[in-house]
PDB file of C-alpha atoms in Angstrom:
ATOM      1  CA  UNK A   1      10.910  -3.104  31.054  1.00 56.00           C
ATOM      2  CA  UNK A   2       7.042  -1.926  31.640  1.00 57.00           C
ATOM      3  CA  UNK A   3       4.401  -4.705  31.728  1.00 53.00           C
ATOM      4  CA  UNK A   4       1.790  -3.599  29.580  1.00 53.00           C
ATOM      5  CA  UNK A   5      -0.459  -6.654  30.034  1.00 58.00           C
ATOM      6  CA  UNK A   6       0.220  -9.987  31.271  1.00 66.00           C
ATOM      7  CA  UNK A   7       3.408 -11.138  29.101  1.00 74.00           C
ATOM      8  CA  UNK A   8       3.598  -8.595  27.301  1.00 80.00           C
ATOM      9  CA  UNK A   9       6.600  -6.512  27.703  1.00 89.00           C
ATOM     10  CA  UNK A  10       8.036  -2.705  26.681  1.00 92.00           C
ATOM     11  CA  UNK A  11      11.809  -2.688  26.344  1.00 94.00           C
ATOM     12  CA  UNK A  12      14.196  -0.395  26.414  1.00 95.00           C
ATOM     13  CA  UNK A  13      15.589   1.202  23.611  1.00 94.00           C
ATOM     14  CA  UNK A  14      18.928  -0.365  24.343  1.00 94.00           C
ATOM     15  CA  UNK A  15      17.655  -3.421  25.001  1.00 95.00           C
ATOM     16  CA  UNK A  16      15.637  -2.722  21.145  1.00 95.00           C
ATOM     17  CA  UNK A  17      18.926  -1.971  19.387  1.00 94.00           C
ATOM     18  CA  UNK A  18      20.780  -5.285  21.676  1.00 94.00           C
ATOM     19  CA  UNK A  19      18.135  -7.179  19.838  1.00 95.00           C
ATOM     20  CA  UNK A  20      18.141  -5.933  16.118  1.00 95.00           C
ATOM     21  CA  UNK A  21      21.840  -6.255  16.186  1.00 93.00           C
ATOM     22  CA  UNK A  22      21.197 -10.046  16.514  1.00 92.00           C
ATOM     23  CA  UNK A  23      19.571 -10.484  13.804  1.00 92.00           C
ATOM     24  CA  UNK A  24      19.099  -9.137   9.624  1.00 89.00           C
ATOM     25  CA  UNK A  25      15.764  -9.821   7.930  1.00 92.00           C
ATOM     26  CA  UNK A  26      12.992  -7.294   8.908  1.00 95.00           C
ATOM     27  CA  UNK A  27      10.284  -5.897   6.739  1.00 95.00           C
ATOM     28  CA  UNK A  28       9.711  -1.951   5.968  1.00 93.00           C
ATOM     29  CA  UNK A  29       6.650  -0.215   5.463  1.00 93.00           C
ATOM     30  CA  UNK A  30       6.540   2.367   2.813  1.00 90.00           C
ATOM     31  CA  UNK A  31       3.985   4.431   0.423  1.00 85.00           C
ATOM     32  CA  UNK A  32       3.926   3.153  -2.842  1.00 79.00           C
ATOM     33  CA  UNK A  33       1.600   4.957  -5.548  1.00 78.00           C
ATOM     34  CA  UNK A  34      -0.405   6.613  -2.301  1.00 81.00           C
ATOM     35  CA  UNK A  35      -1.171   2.794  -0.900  1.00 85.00           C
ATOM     36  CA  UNK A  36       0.689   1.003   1.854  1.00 88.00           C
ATOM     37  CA  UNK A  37       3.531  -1.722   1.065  1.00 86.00           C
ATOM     38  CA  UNK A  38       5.215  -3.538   3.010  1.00 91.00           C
ATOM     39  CA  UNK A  39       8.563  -5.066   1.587  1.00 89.00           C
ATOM     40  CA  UNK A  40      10.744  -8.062   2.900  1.00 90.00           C
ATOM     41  CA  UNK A  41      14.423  -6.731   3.780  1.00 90.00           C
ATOM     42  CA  UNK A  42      18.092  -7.634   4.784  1.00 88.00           C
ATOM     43  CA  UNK A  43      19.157  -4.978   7.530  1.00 91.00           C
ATOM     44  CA  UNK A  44      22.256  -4.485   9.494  1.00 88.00           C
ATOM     45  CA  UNK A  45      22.467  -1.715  12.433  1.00 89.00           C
ATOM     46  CA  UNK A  46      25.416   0.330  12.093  1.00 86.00           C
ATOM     47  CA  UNK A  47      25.690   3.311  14.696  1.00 85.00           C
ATOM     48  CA  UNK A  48      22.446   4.689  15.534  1.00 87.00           C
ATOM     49  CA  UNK A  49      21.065   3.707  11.801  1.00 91.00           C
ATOM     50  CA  UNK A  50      19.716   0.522  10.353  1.00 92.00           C
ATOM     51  CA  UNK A  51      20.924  -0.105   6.626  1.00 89.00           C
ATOM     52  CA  UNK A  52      18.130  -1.624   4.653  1.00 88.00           C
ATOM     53  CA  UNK A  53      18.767  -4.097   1.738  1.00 86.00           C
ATOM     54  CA  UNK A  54      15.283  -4.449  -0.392  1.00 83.00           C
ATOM     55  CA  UNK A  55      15.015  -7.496  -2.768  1.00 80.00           C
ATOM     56  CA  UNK A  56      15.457  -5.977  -6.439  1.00 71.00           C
ATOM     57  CA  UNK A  57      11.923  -6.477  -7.725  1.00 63.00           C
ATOM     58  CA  UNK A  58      10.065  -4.623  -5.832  1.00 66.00           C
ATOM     59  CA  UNK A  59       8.220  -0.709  -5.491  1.00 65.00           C
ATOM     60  CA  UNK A  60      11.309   0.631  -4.092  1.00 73.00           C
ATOM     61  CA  UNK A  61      11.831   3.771  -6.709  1.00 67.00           C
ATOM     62  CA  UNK A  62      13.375   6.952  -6.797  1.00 65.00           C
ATOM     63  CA  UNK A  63      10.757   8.759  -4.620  1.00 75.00           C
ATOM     64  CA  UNK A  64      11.613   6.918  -1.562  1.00 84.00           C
ATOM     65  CA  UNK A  65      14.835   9.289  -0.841  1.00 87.00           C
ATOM     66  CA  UNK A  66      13.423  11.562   2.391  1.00 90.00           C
ATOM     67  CA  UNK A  67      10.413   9.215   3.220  1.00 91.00           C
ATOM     68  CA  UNK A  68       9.158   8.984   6.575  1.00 93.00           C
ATOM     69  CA  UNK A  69       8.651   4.799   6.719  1.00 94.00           C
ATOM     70  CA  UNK A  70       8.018   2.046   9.192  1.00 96.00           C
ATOM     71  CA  UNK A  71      10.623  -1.133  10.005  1.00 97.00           C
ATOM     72  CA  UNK A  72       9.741  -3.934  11.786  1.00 97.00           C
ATOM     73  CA  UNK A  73      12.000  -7.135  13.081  1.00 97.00           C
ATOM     74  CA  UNK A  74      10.679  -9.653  15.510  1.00 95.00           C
ATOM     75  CA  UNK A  75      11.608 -13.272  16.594  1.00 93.00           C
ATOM     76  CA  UNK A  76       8.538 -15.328  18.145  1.00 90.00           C
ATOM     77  CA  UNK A  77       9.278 -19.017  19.166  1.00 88.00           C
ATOM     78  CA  UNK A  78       5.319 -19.971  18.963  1.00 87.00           C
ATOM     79  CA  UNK A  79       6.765 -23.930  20.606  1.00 88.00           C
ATOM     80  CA  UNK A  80       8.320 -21.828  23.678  1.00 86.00           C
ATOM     81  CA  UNK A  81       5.165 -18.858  24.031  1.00 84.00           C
ATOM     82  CA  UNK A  82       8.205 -16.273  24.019  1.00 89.00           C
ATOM     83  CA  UNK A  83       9.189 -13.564  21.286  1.00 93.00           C
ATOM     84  CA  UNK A  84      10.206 -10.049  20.778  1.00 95.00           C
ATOM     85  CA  UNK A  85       9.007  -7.119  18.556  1.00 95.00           C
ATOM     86  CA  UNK A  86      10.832  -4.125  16.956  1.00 97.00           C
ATOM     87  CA  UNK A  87       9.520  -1.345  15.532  1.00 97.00           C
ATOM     88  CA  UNK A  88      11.681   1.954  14.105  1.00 98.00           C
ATOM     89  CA  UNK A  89       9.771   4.708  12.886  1.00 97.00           C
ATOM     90  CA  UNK A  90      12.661   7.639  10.671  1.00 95.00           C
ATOM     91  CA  UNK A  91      13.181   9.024   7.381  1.00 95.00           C
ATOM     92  CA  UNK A  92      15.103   6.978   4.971  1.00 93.00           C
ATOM     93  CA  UNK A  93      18.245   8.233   2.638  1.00 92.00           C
ATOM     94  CA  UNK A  94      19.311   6.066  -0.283  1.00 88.00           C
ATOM     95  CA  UNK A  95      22.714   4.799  -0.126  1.00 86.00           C
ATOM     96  CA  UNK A  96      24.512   5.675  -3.047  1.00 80.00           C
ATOM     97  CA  UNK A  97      27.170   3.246  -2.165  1.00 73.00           C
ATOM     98  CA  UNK A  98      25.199  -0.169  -2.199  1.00 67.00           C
ATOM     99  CA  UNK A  99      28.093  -2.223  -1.509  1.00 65.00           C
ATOM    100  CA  UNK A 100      28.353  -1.112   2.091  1.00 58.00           C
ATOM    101  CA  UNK A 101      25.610  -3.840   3.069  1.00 64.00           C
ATOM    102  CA  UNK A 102      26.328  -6.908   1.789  1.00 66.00           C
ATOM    103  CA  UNK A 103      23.487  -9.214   0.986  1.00 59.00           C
ATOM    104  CA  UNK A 104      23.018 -12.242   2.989  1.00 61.00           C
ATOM    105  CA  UNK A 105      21.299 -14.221   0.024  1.00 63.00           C
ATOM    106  CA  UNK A 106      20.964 -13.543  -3.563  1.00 64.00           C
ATOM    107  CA  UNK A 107      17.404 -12.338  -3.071  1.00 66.00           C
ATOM    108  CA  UNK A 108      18.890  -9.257  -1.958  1.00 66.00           C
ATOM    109  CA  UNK A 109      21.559  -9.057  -4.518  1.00 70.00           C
ATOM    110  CA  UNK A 110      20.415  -6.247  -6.825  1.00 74.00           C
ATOM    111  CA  UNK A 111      18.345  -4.386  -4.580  1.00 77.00           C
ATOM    112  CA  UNK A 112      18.197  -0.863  -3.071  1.00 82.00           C
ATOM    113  CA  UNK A 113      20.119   0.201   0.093  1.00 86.00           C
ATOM    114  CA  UNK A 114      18.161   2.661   2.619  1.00 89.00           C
ATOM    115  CA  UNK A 115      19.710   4.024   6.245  1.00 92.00           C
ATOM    116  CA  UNK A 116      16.980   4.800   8.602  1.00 94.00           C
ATOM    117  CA  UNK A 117      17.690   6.435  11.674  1.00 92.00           C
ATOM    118  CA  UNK A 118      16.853   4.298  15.029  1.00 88.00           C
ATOM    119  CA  UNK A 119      15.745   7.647  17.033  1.00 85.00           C
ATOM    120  CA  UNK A 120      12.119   6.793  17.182  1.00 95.00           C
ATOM    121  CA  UNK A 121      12.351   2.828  18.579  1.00 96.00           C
ATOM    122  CA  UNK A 122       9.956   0.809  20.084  1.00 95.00           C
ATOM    123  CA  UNK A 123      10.319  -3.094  21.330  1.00 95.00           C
ATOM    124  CA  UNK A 124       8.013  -5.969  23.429  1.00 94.00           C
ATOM    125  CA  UNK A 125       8.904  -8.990  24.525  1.00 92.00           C
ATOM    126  CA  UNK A 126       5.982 -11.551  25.113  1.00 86.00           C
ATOM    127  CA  UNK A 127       5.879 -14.035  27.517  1.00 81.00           C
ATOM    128  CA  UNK A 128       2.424 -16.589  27.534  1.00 71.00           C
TER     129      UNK A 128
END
């Protein structure tokens, strides 16, 4: 890890993927009608790709196959002054075969499934 200010951390992409693993509700950034949206999801990393389950009501359509989006996970304990950040930058492939991420609550039930490659990953831990 780099110290890019006082407690404020850059991991490791290893370290980035350790910490995604542990845990499954993110948020991905997307283009939506030429505006930014962000969008609440379920994830799960499998491999080097994260599999994205969107909630079903949502601007998630059929122009999303081939994006280039943003993802973003993070756990801060705001009691303790400590957290971590996540960021994956990719292209994003709908997943024909939904079933392959099973939803973790019944927001999730009906919604799209995206893989987004992990090659472009970015982490901090803070520390104040």
């Amino acid at each position: 890890m780099t110290e890019v200010w006082t407690g404020f951390q850059t991991m490791t992409a290893d370290e980035c993927r350790r910490l995604l693993a542990a845990a499954d509700i993110g948020r991905v950034a997307i283009s939506a009608g030429a505006l930014p949206f962000v969008l609440p999801v379920q994830y799960t990393l499998q491999d080097d790709h994260l599999l994205l389950r969107t909630p079903g009501h949502h601007e998630v359509g059929d122009g999303i196959d081939g994006q280039v989006v943003g993802f973003e996970a993070d756990t801060i304990d705001l009691d303790h002054g400590v957290g971590w950040c996540v960021s994956v930058t990719g292209t994003v492939h709908v997943v024909a075969d939904a079933v392959a991420v099973e939803p973790v609550h019944r927001w999730f039930s009906d919604g799209v499934v995206l893989a987004l490659s992990t090659d472009v990953i970015v982490g901090h831990r803070v520390a104040v």
